[in-house]
Short mmCIF file of N, CA and C in Angstrom, two decimals:
data_model
loop_
_atom_site.label_atom_id
_atom_site.label_comp_id
_atom_site.label_asym_id
_atom_site.label_seq_id
_atom_site.Cartn_x
_atom_site.Cartn_y
_atom_site.Cartn_z
N PRO H 1 6.01 178.53 -50.61
CA PRO H 1 6.72 178.05 -49.30
C PRO H 1 8.37 177.36 -49.53
N VAL H 2 8.68 178.03 -48.71
CA VAL H 2 10.61 177.64 -48.51
C VAL H 2 10.98 176.28 -48.62
N SER H 3 10.01 175.31 -47.96
CA SER H 3 10.36 174.03 -47.85
C SER H 3 10.24 173.23 -49.24
N SER H 4 9.35 173.68 -49.95
CA SER H 4 9.10 172.93 -51.43
C SER H 4 10.74 173.60 -52.34
N LEU H 5 11.08 174.60 -51.88
CA LEU H 5 12.74 174.86 -52.98
C LEU H 5 13.43 174.51 -52.21
N SER H 6 14.23 173.69 -53.27
CA SER H 6 16.17 173.28 -52.80
C SER H 6 16.79 173.66 -54.18
N ILE H 7 17.76 174.02 -53.00
CA ILE H 7 19.26 174.44 -54.30
C ILE H 7 19.51 173.78 -55.29
N SER H 8 19.77 172.84 -54.78
CA SER H 8 20.04 171.29 -55.91
C SER H 8 19.26 171.48 -56.98
N GLU H 9 17.81 171.96 -57.72
CA GLU H 9 17.32 172.41 -58.23
C GLU H 9 17.86 173.42 -59.16
N ILE H 10 18.83 174.13 -58.46
CA ILE H 10 18.91 175.33 -59.57
C ILE H 10 20.36 174.91 -60.12
N ASP H 11 20.33 174.73 -61.56
CA ASP H 11 21.30 174.49 -62.32
C ASP H 11 21.95 175.96 -62.59
N LEU H 12 23.55 175.65 -62.09
CA LEU H 12 24.56 176.44 -61.95
C LEU H 12 24.86 177.18 -63.22
N ASN H 13 25.13 176.37 -64.27
CA ASN H 13 25.63 175.95 -65.45
C ASN H 13 24.45 177.04 -66.82
N ALA H 14 23.50 176.79 -66.22
CA ALA H 14 22.29 176.84 -66.98
C ALA H 14 22.28 178.78 -66.26
N ALA H 15 22.29 178.70 -64.63
CA ALA H 15 22.35 180.22 -64.76
C ALA H 15 23.60 181.43 -65.20
N ARG H 16 24.73 180.55 -65.04
CA ARG H 16 25.69 181.55 -65.99
C ARG H 16 25.47 181.60 -67.17
N THR H 17 24.40 180.81 -68.06
CA THR H 17 24.59 180.85 -69.63
C THR H 17 23.59 181.77 -69.38
N ARG H 18 22.40 181.92 -68.57
CA ARG H 18 21.73 183.39 -68.81
C ARG H 18 21.87 184.45 -68.65
N ALA H 19 22.94 184.68 -67.46
CA ALA H 19 23.44 185.49 -67.10
C ALA H 19 24.29 186.15 -67.88
N LEU H 20 24.68 185.58 -68.80
CA LEU H 20 26.01 186.11 -69.81
C LEU H 20 24.82 186.38 -71.06
N ASP H 21 23.53 186.11 -71.46
CA ASP H 21 22.70 186.18 -72.39
C ASP H 21 22.07 187.39 -72.07
N ASN H 22 21.74 187.54 -70.64
CA ASN H 22 20.36 188.55 -70.04
C ASN H 22 21.02 189.88 -69.40
N ARG H 23 22.32 189.68 -68.91
CA ARG H 23 22.89 190.79 -68.23
C ARG H 23 23.09 192.15 -68.83
N PRO H 24 22.87 193.18 -68.74
CA PRO H 24 22.81 194.64 -70.10
C PRO H 24 24.54 194.43 -70.09
N ASP H 25 25.00 195.03 -68.92
CA ASP H 25 26.44 195.36 -69.21
C ASP H 25 27.30 194.07 -69.77
N VAL H 26 26.93 192.89 -70.18
CA VAL H 26 27.84 192.26 -71.16
C VAL H 26 27.28 192.35 -72.50
N ARG H 27 25.81 192.53 -72.54
CA ARG H 27 25.79 193.57 -73.90
C ARG H 27 26.05 194.31 -74.20
N GLU H 28 26.20 195.38 -73.48
CA GLU H 28 26.94 196.98 -73.75
C GLU H 28 28.42 196.88 -74.35
N ALA H 29 28.76 195.13 -73.88
CA ALA H 29 30.11 195.25 -73.83
C ALA H 29 30.47 194.27 -75.51
N ARG H 30 29.94 193.67 -75.37
CA ARG H 30 29.71 192.76 -77.00
C ARG H 30 29.34 193.98 -78.26
N LEU H 31 28.49 195.16 -77.73
CA LEU H 31 27.97 196.25 -78.68
C LEU H 31 29.19 197.02 -78.76
N LYS H 32 30.05 197.14 -78.01
CA LYS H 32 31.14 197.93 -78.23
C LYS H 32 32.06 196.95 -78.85
N VAL H 33 32.31 196.07 -78.85
CA VAL H 33 33.09 195.51 -79.80
C VAL H 33 33.19 195.03 -80.90
N GLU H 34 31.13 194.96 -81.27
CA GLU H 34 31.15 195.11 -82.68
C GLU H 34 31.35 196.54 -83.52
N GLN H 35 30.90 197.46 -82.69
CA GLN H 35 31.23 198.71 -83.14
C GLN H 35 32.59 199.42 -83.58
N ALA H 36 33.44 198.77 -82.56
CA ALA H 36 35.30 198.83 -82.77
C ALA H 36 35.40 198.36 -83.98
N ASP H 37 34.87 197.14 -84.47
CA ASP H 37 35.34 196.39 -85.41
C ASP H 37 34.82 196.61 -86.50
N LEU H 38 33.64 197.31 -86.91
CA LEU H 38 32.93 198.20 -87.95
C LEU H 38 33.73 199.21 -88.11
N ASP H 39 34.40 200.10 -87.12
CA ASP H 39 35.26 201.45 -87.31
C ASP H 39 36.28 201.01 -87.77
N ARG H 40 36.91 199.58 -87.38
CA ARG H 40 38.16 198.79 -88.16
C ARG H 40 38.24 198.90 -89.38
N ARG H 41 37.06 197.67 -89.50
CA ARG H 41 36.66 197.70 -91.02
C ARG H 41 36.36 198.90 -92.06
N ALA H 42 35.87 200.05 -91.60
CA ALA H 42 35.59 201.55 -92.20
C ALA H 42 37.31 202.21 -92.59
N LYS H 43 37.63 201.79 -91.74
CA LYS H 43 39.20 202.69 -91.90
C LYS H 43 40.09 201.78 -92.72
N LYS H 44 39.66 200.22 -92.71
CA LYS H 44 40.52 199.23 -93.23
C LYS H 44 39.93 199.61 -95.13
N ALA H 45 38.89 199.93 -95.09
CA ALA H 45 37.98 199.70 -96.68
C ALA H 45 38.78 201.42 -96.78
N GLU H 46 39.10 202.05 -96.43
CA GLU H 46 39.84 203.60 -97.08
C GLU H 46 41.07 203.18 -98.17
N ARG H 47 41.84 202.54 -97.68
CA ARG H 47 42.88 202.09 -98.26
C ARG H 47 42.35 201.41 -99.68
N ILE H 48 41.04 201.32 -100.03
CA ILE H 48 40.71 200.66 -101.45
C ILE H 48 40.76 201.74 -102.40
N PRO H 49 41.10 201.93 -103.61
CA PRO H 49 41.01 203.00 -104.71
C PRO H 49 39.28 203.08 -104.86
N ASP H 50 39.05 204.39 -104.84
CA ASP H 50 37.69 204.95 -105.56
C ASP H 50 37.51 205.13 -106.83
N LEU H 51 36.89 203.89 -107.11
CA LEU H 51 36.72 204.07 -108.66
C LEU H 51 35.05 204.55 -109.29
N SER H 52 35.23 205.38 -110.38
CA SER H 52 33.71 206.14 -110.56
C SER H 52 33.96 206.13 -112.20
N VAL H 53 32.69 205.78 -112.39
CA VAL H 53 32.49 205.83 -114.00
C VAL H 53 31.32 206.24 -114.25
N ALA H 54 31.24 207.41 -114.99
CA ALA H 54 29.76 208.04 -115.59
C ALA H 54 30.02 208.00 -116.72
N VAL H 55 28.53 207.75 -117.12
CA VAL H 55 28.32 207.84 -119.01
C VAL H 55 26.63 208.67 -118.57
N SER H 56 27.14 209.54 -119.66
CA SER H 56 25.69 210.31 -119.91
C SER H 56 25.32 210.67 -121.34
N TYR H 57 24.53 210.55 -122.23
CA TYR H 57 23.80 210.82 -123.38
C TYR H 57 23.17 211.61 -123.57
N SER H 58 22.87 212.73 -124.28
CA SER H 58 22.10 213.77 -124.37
C SER H 58 21.87 214.02 -126.20
N SER H 59 20.64 214.18 -126.64
CA SER H 59 20.06 214.53 -127.50
C SER H 59 18.98 216.05 -127.74
N TYR H 60 19.96 216.66 -128.52
CA TYR H 60 19.37 217.94 -128.54
C TYR H 60 18.65 218.11 -129.75
N PHE H 61 17.50 218.56 -130.06
CA PHE H 61 16.31 218.51 -131.07
C PHE H 61 16.18 220.17 -131.69
N ASN H 62 16.19 220.54 -132.83
CA ASN H 62 15.93 221.65 -133.26
C ASN H 62 16.93 223.08 -132.57
N ILE H 63 18.05 222.31 -132.28
CA ILE H 63 19.10 223.44 -131.83
C ILE H 63 20.29 223.15 -132.92
N ASP H 64 20.52 224.15 -134.43
CA ASP H 64 21.31 224.12 -135.15
C ASP H 64 22.92 224.25 -134.79
N VAL H 65 23.18 224.79 -133.84
CA VAL H 65 24.42 225.51 -133.04
C VAL H 65 25.40 224.21 -132.57
N MET H 66 24.57 223.09 -131.91
CA MET H 66 25.26 222.12 -131.15
C MET H 66 24.71 220.76 -132.00
N PRO H 67 25.45 219.65 -131.89
CA PRO H 67 25.17 218.71 -132.48
C PRO H 67 24.11 217.86 -131.97
N THR H 68 23.62 217.06 -132.44
CA THR H 68 22.09 216.72 -132.23
C THR H 68 22.44 215.48 -130.78
N ASN H 69 23.39 215.11 -131.71
CA ASN H 69 23.22 213.92 -130.19
C ASN H 69 24.80 214.02 -129.45
N LEU H 70 24.93 214.04 -128.32
CA LEU H 70 26.01 214.38 -127.49
C LEU H 70 26.22 213.10 -126.46
N ALA H 71 27.62 212.32 -126.36
CA ALA H 71 27.54 211.08 -125.79
C ALA H 71 29.15 211.31 -125.17
N THR H 72 28.88 211.40 -123.25
CA THR H 72 30.23 211.67 -122.90
C THR H 72 30.30 210.17 -121.99
N ALA H 73 31.26 210.14 -121.48
CA ALA H 73 32.11 208.78 -120.94
C ALA H 73 32.99 209.50 -119.89
N GLY H 74 33.55 208.96 -118.57
CA GLY H 74 34.29 209.29 -117.71
C GLY H 74 34.69 208.43 -116.89
N VAL H 75 36.09 208.50 -116.27
CA VAL H 75 36.67 207.59 -115.37
C VAL H 75 37.42 208.30 -114.29
N GLN H 76 36.72 208.31 -113.04
CA GLN H 76 37.99 209.01 -112.32
C GLN H 76 38.26 207.41 -111.10
N LEU H 77 39.42 208.11 -110.90
CA LEU H 77 39.99 206.88 -109.65
C LEU H 77 40.80 207.64 -108.84
N LYS H 78 40.19 207.77 -107.53
CA LYS H 78 40.74 208.43 -106.49
C LYS H 78 41.75 207.28 -105.38
N TRP H 79 43.18 207.47 -105.43
CA TRP H 79 43.60 206.70 -105.04
C TRP H 79 44.66 207.76 -104.11
N GLU H 80 45.00 207.21 -102.68
CA GLU H 80 46.51 207.93 -102.38
C GLU H 80 47.50 206.72 -101.98
N PRO H 81 48.10 206.70 -102.88
CA PRO H 81 49.61 205.13 -102.61
C PRO H 81 50.66 205.67 -101.52
N PHE H 82 51.16 207.03 -101.83
CA PHE H 82 51.77 207.57 -100.61
C PHE H 82 51.31 207.97 -99.38
N ASP H 83 50.79 207.66 -98.70
CA ASP H 83 50.50 208.41 -97.42
C ASP H 83 51.37 208.21 -96.42
N TRP H 84 52.53 207.75 -96.27
CA TRP H 84 54.05 207.60 -95.66
C TRP H 84 53.23 206.94 -93.89
N GLY H 85 52.28 205.85 -94.46
CA GLY H 85 52.37 205.03 -93.41
C GLY H 85 51.23 205.56 -92.23
N ARG H 86 50.34 206.55 -92.50
CA ARG H 86 49.47 207.05 -91.76
C ARG H 86 48.45 206.21 -91.87
N LYS H 87 47.84 205.62 -93.13
CA LYS H 87 46.92 205.16 -93.22
C LYS H 87 46.77 203.25 -92.34
N GLY H 88 48.35 202.84 -92.39
CA GLY H 88 48.86 201.94 -91.60
C GLY H 88 48.66 202.32 -90.28
N ARG H 89 49.38 203.07 -89.73
CA ARG H 89 48.90 203.19 -87.95
C ARG H 89 47.13 203.34 -87.48
N GLU H 90 46.94 204.24 -88.40
CA GLU H 90 45.31 204.53 -88.03
C GLU H 90 44.59 203.08 -87.72
N LEU H 91 45.07 202.10 -89.19
CA LEU H 91 44.40 200.51 -88.99
C LEU H 91 44.61 200.13 -87.62
N ALA H 92 45.96 200.07 -87.23
CA ALA H 92 46.94 199.39 -86.52
C ALA H 92 46.11 200.31 -84.81
N SER H 93 45.84 201.19 -84.71
CA SER H 93 44.85 201.66 -83.92
C SER H 93 43.73 201.18 -83.81
N LYS H 94 43.27 200.95 -84.95
CA LYS H 94 41.71 200.16 -84.65
C LYS H 94 41.58 198.79 -84.37
N THR H 95 42.52 198.41 -84.73
CA THR H 95 42.71 197.19 -84.44
C THR H 95 43.28 196.82 -82.61
N HIS H 96 43.90 197.69 -82.64
CA HIS H 96 44.50 197.83 -80.87
C HIS H 96 42.97 198.16 -80.34
N THR H 97 42.05 198.91 -80.95
CA THR H 97 40.94 199.22 -79.95
C THR H 97 39.60 197.82 -80.07
N VAL H 98 39.97 197.50 -81.03
CA VAL H 98 39.05 196.22 -81.09
C VAL H 98 39.36 195.32 -79.74
N GLU H 99 40.60 194.84 -80.08
CA GLU H 99 41.31 194.11 -78.86
C GLU H 99 40.78 194.21 -77.49
N GLN H 100 40.92 195.45 -77.92
CA GLN H 100 40.81 196.04 -76.44
C GLN H 100 39.39 195.50 -75.61
N ALA H 101 38.48 196.07 -76.67
CA ALA H 101 37.15 195.62 -76.36
C ALA H 101 36.50 194.61 -76.12
N ARG H 102 37.39 193.22 -76.58
CA ARG H 102 37.08 191.68 -76.54
C ARG H 102 37.81 191.56 -75.40
N LEU H 103 38.89 192.55 -74.99
CA LEU H 103 39.55 192.10 -73.28
C LEU H 103 38.45 192.60 -72.74
N ALA H 104 37.61 193.68 -72.82
CA ALA H 104 37.24 194.48 -71.95
C ALA H 104 35.45 193.74 -71.94
N VAL H 105 35.14 192.52 -72.86
CA VAL H 105 34.02 191.68 -72.88
C VAL H 105 34.36 190.62 -71.58
N ARG H 106 35.28 190.01 -72.20
CA ARG H 106 35.55 189.01 -71.32
C ARG H 106 36.41 189.41 -69.96
N ASP H 107 36.73 190.19 -69.54
CA ASP H 107 36.28 190.89 -68.33
C ASP H 107 35.13 190.80 -67.66
N VAL H 108 34.21 191.35 -68.29
CA VAL H 108 32.51 192.20 -67.83
C VAL H 108 31.75 190.42 -67.93
N GLU H 109 32.15 189.71 -68.91
CA GLU H 109 32.01 188.36 -68.12
C GLU H 109 32.51 187.59 -67.58
N ASP H 110 33.88 187.28 -67.06
CA ASP H 110 34.20 186.80 -65.78
C ASP H 110 33.63 187.50 -64.67
N LYS H 111 33.77 188.82 -64.49
CA LYS H 111 32.78 189.40 -63.71
C LYS H 111 31.61 188.94 -63.20
N VAL H 112 30.88 189.55 -64.52
CA VAL H 112 29.65 188.29 -64.05
C VAL H 112 28.97 186.66 -63.63
N VAL H 113 30.15 186.14 -63.82
CA VAL H 113 30.14 184.74 -63.36
C VAL H 113 30.84 184.90 -62.36
N VAL H 114 31.41 185.29 -61.98
CA VAL H 114 32.21 185.52 -60.57
C VAL H 114 30.74 186.06 -59.70
N ASP H 115 30.09 186.77 -59.89
CA ASP H 115 28.92 187.21 -58.99
C ASP H 115 27.82 186.66 -59.04
N VAL H 116 27.52 185.85 -60.41
CA VAL H 116 26.52 184.33 -60.07
C VAL H 116 27.21 183.31 -59.28
N ASN H 117 28.56 183.18 -59.17
CA ASN H 117 29.27 182.07 -57.88
C ASN H 117 28.78 182.72 -56.86
N THR H 118 29.33 183.80 -56.73
CA THR H 118 28.94 184.50 -54.90
C THR H 118 27.80 184.88 -54.56
N ARG H 119 26.76 185.26 -55.51
CA ARG H 119 25.45 185.06 -54.84
C ARG H 119 24.66 183.65 -55.02
N PHE H 120 25.19 182.68 -55.86
CA PHE H 120 24.82 181.20 -55.51
C PHE H 120 25.57 180.80 -54.23
N ARG H 121 26.61 181.12 -53.59
CA ARG H 121 26.99 180.46 -52.84
C ARG H 121 26.41 181.09 -51.19
N THR H 122 25.98 182.53 -51.31
CA THR H 122 25.42 183.17 -50.62
C THR H 122 23.99 182.49 -50.51
N LEU H 123 23.41 182.43 -51.27
CA LEU H 123 21.90 181.56 -51.38
C LEU H 123 22.22 180.22 -50.57
N ALA H 124 22.83 179.31 -50.79
CA ALA H 124 22.67 178.45 -50.60
C ALA H 124 23.39 178.22 -48.69
N GLU H 125 24.25 179.37 -48.68
CA GLU H 125 24.35 179.36 -47.50
C GLU H 125 23.29 179.77 -46.14
N LYS H 126 22.59 180.88 -47.12
CA LYS H 126 21.08 181.71 -46.47
C LYS H 126 20.11 180.42 -46.36
N ARG H 127 20.29 179.41 -47.11
CA ARG H 127 19.21 178.26 -47.20
C ARG H 127 20.01 177.31 -46.11
N ALA H 128 21.14 176.92 -45.99
CA ALA H 128 21.14 175.97 -44.66
C ALA H 128 21.12 176.60 -43.44
N LEU H 129 21.35 178.19 -43.21
CA LEU H 129 20.83 178.64 -42.20
C LEU H 129 19.42 178.90 -41.79
N LEU H 130 18.65 178.86 -43.05
CA LEU H 130 17.38 178.49 -42.72
C LEU H 130 16.91 177.53 -42.56
N ASN H 131 17.42 176.11 -42.94
CA ASN H 131 17.48 174.79 -41.99
C ASN H 131 17.80 174.80 -41.17
N VAL H 132 18.75 175.14 -40.49
CA VAL H 132 19.04 175.27 -39.39
C VAL H 132 18.43 175.98 -38.02
N ALA H 133 17.91 177.23 -38.70
CA ALA H 133 16.65 178.17 -38.06
C ALA H 133 15.31 177.17 -37.64
N GLN H 134 14.72 176.97 -38.86
CA GLN H 134 13.78 176.20 -38.72
C GLN H 134 14.05 174.90 -37.50
N MET H 135 14.84 174.14 -37.71
CA MET H 135 14.94 172.96 -36.97
C MET H 135 15.02 173.30 -35.55
N ALA H 136 15.85 174.58 -35.09
CA ALA H 136 15.86 175.06 -33.83
C ALA H 136 14.65 175.41 -33.10
N GLN H 137 13.78 176.49 -34.34
CA GLN H 137 12.57 176.09 -33.53
C GLN H 137 11.46 175.11 -33.49
N ALA H 138 11.40 173.98 -34.37
CA ALA H 138 10.78 172.85 -33.96
C ALA H 138 11.48 172.45 -32.26
N THR H 139 12.92 172.50 -32.57
CA THR H 139 13.33 171.81 -31.18
C THR H 139 12.80 173.00 -29.98
N SER H 140 12.46 173.99 -30.08
CA SER H 140 12.29 174.96 -28.94
C SER H 140 10.68 174.54 -28.65
N ARG H 141 9.57 174.28 -29.97
CA ARG H 141 8.59 174.32 -29.52
C ARG H 141 8.62 172.88 -28.61
N GLU H 142 9.54 172.13 -29.17
CA GLU H 142 9.01 170.76 -28.52
C GLU H 142 9.51 170.69 -27.46
N LYS H 143 10.43 171.10 -26.63
CA LYS H 143 11.13 171.65 -25.25
C LYS H 143 9.75 172.30 -24.35
N LEU H 144 9.18 172.97 -25.15
CA LEU H 144 8.05 173.99 -24.61
C LEU H 144 6.81 173.32 -24.39
N ARG H 145 6.55 172.30 -25.14
CA ARG H 145 5.43 171.50 -25.56
C ARG H 145 5.71 170.37 -24.25
N VAL H 146 6.78 169.68 -23.99
CA VAL H 146 7.21 168.83 -22.80
C VAL H 146 7.43 169.60 -21.72
N LYS H 147 7.55 170.82 -21.45
CA LYS H 147 7.97 171.53 -20.37
C LYS H 147 6.67 172.02 -19.36
N THR H 148 5.88 172.63 -20.86
CA THR H 148 4.45 173.01 -20.17
C THR H 148 3.56 171.40 -19.68
N ASN H 149 3.83 170.40 -20.60
CA ASN H 149 2.85 169.19 -19.82
C ASN H 149 3.84 168.85 -18.55
N GLN H 150 5.23 169.04 -18.37
CA GLN H 150 5.50 168.66 -17.15
C GLN H 150 5.32 169.80 -15.86
N TYR H 151 4.73 170.89 -15.88
CA TYR H 151 4.11 172.36 -15.00
C TYR H 151 2.37 171.46 -15.14
N GLN H 152 1.99 170.96 -16.34
CA GLN H 152 1.01 170.80 -16.24
C GLN H 152 0.35 169.66 -14.53
N VAL H 153 1.16 169.10 -14.74
CA VAL H 153 1.50 167.69 -14.03
C VAL H 153 2.49 168.00 -12.78
N GLN H 154 2.65 169.40 -12.24
CA GLN H 154 3.38 170.10 -11.62
C GLN H 154 4.83 169.24 -10.93
N ALA H 155 5.82 168.77 -12.39
CA ALA H 155 6.68 168.12 -12.48
C ALA H 155 7.73 169.10 -12.82
N ALA H 156 7.47 170.55 -13.11
CA ALA H 156 8.20 171.57 -13.76
C ALA H 156 8.02 172.76 -12.97
N LEU H 157 8.33 173.81 -12.79
CA LEU H 157 8.43 174.85 -11.91
C LEU H 157 8.10 176.16 -13.36
N LEU H 158 7.28 177.02 -12.81
CA LEU H 158 6.84 178.22 -13.82
C LEU H 158 8.41 178.89 -14.42
N PRO H 159 9.17 179.64 -13.97
CA PRO H 159 10.11 179.81 -14.51
C PRO H 159 10.78 179.29 -15.58
N ASP H 160 10.69 177.77 -15.12
CA ASP H 160 11.36 177.12 -16.43
C ASP H 160 10.57 177.04 -17.96
N VAL H 161 9.22 177.21 -17.71
CA VAL H 161 8.75 176.97 -18.79
C VAL H 161 8.20 178.75 -19.28
N LEU H 162 8.58 179.37 -18.24
CA LEU H 162 8.72 181.06 -19.12
C LEU H 162 10.25 181.34 -19.64
N GLY H 163 11.19 180.39 -19.91
CA GLY H 163 12.48 180.62 -19.69
C GLY H 163 12.42 179.86 -21.12
N LEU H 164 11.47 178.89 -21.34
CA LEU H 164 11.79 178.52 -22.64
C LEU H 164 10.56 178.92 -23.51
N ARG H 165 9.67 179.84 -23.37
CA ARG H 165 8.45 180.22 -24.16
C ARG H 165 9.50 181.80 -24.27
N ALA H 166 10.59 181.83 -23.40
CA ALA H 166 11.64 183.63 -24.45
C ALA H 166 12.17 182.76 -25.04
N GLU H 167 12.43 181.17 -24.72
CA GLU H 167 13.89 180.59 -25.61
C GLU H 167 12.75 180.70 -27.09
N GLN H 168 12.06 179.82 -27.36
CA GLN H 168 10.65 179.94 -28.40
C GLN H 168 10.84 180.82 -28.97
N ALA H 169 10.24 182.45 -28.80
CA ALA H 169 10.50 183.21 -29.27
C ALA H 169 11.54 183.82 -29.98
N SER H 170 12.50 183.78 -29.07
CA SER H 170 14.04 183.93 -29.80
C SER H 170 14.10 183.46 -31.16
N SER H 171 13.26 182.07 -31.16
CA SER H 171 13.94 181.06 -32.34
C SER H 171 13.06 181.31 -33.15
N ASP H 172 12.04 181.82 -32.67
CA ASP H 172 11.18 182.11 -34.11
C ASP H 172 11.52 183.50 -34.50
N ASP H 173 12.06 184.27 -34.08
CA ASP H 173 12.56 185.63 -34.52
C ASP H 173 13.57 184.89 -35.50
N ASN H 174 14.63 184.45 -34.67
CA ASN H 174 15.85 184.03 -35.44
C ASN H 174 15.22 183.41 -36.74
N TYR H 175 14.03 182.33 -36.76
CA TYR H 175 13.33 181.92 -38.23
C TYR H 175 13.24 182.79 -39.17
N GLN H 176 12.46 183.95 -38.75
CA GLN H 176 11.99 185.08 -39.82
C GLN H 176 13.23 185.94 -39.93
N GLN H 177 14.06 186.08 -38.97
CA GLN H 177 15.35 186.66 -39.96
C GLN H 177 16.38 185.72 -40.75
N ALA H 178 16.04 184.47 -40.76
CA ALA H 178 17.14 183.64 -41.77
C ALA H 178 15.95 183.53 -43.14
N LEU H 179 14.75 183.47 -42.56
CA LEU H 179 14.01 183.75 -43.76
C LEU H 179 13.91 184.29 -44.97
N LEU H 180 13.98 186.09 -44.12
CA LEU H 180 14.54 187.19 -45.13
C LEU H 180 15.28 186.95 -45.55
N ALA H 181 16.44 186.51 -44.93
CA ALA H 181 17.72 186.68 -45.62
C ALA H 181 17.94 185.81 -46.52
N PHE H 182 16.99 184.92 -46.69
CA PHE H 182 17.02 183.84 -47.29
C PHE H 182 16.39 184.57 -48.88
N TRP H 183 15.30 185.50 -48.92
CA TRP H 183 14.75 185.67 -49.82
C TRP H 183 15.27 186.51 -50.15
N THR H 184 16.53 187.49 -49.74
CA THR H 184 17.15 188.45 -49.91
C THR H 184 17.99 188.04 -51.05
N ALA H 185 18.43 187.02 -50.75
CA ALA H 185 19.81 186.13 -51.06
C ALA H 185 19.03 185.60 -52.47
N LYS H 186 18.04 184.95 -52.36
CA LYS H 186 17.49 184.71 -53.91
C LYS H 186 17.18 185.77 -54.86
N ALA H 187 16.54 187.20 -54.20
CA ALA H 187 15.98 187.74 -55.23
C ALA H 187 17.43 188.32 -55.75
N ASP H 188 18.66 188.58 -54.96
CA ASP H 188 20.12 189.12 -55.34
C ASP H 188 20.39 187.97 -56.71
N PHE H 189 20.07 186.61 -56.07
CA PHE H 189 20.52 185.60 -57.29
C PHE H 189 20.14 185.85 -58.33
N GLU H 190 18.98 185.87 -58.30
CA GLU H 190 18.01 186.10 -59.46
C GLU H 190 17.91 187.35 -60.43
N ASN H 191 18.42 188.48 -59.52
CA ASN H 191 18.94 189.80 -60.25
C ASN H 191 21.01 189.66 -61.09
N ALA H 192 21.45 188.48 -60.29
CA ALA H 192 22.81 188.20 -60.95
C ALA H 192 22.30 187.62 -61.69
N VAL H 193 21.40 186.91 -61.94
CA VAL H 193 21.21 186.05 -63.47
C VAL H 193 20.93 186.90 -64.68
N GLY H 194 20.40 188.09 -63.69
CA GLY H 194 19.57 188.73 -65.13
C GLY H 194 18.18 188.82 -65.20
N GLU H 195 17.46 187.88 -63.71
CA GLU H 195 16.19 188.25 -64.21
C GLU H 195 15.13 189.20 -63.36
N GLU H 196 14.23 189.97 -63.98
CA GLU H 196 13.79 191.01 -63.15
C GLU H 196 12.91 190.50 -61.77
N VAL H 197 13.55 191.08 -61.41
CA VAL H 197 12.88 190.45 -59.81
C VAL H 197 11.51 191.57 -59.50
N ILE H 198 10.14 190.98 -59.35
CA ILE H 198 8.88 191.76 -59.44
C ILE H 198 8.70 192.34 -57.98
N PRO H 199 8.67 193.28 -57.24
CA PRO H 199 8.75 193.58 -56.02
C PRO H 199 7.23 193.17 -55.38
#
């Protein structure tokens, strides 16, 4: 029932927070930031020298040609100290990509907040229009009741009663249209918040 639902019951700040947590476009933008940051960290790790240490020990029995015990140790250092600034430029490019991704997240979050605010205002407007249509419907019903009573005691003419019946039918139709607009706005608001609307 619409009468039990009030717009003041909706916490707009909580709805914005839920939208920022639930909307898939916000999650996608945040994942792009994480991906760009991991890519930047991988590029930064390329500047660290690679150091490898290998140790092996072998024993050969019943072979007189070779020594019976053989131990080897090796160290390998791989480093490119003279890259002429290539790694620095690549790291700067990756850092720039991370900043762009962060700005994209802020842009998406701002769009989501604007969308939630717009849908909330539309919902509040449709609720107010529904209240007006409900009052107009009640007014036309009461006018028709009064005019019908007057007609029964022969204090009003039949065309007046029929005109008020047409007015009541019009107000009923306006109420149904306002009700449809309200529930559509409510579904749009819930969709903007990120909740699934079950048909």
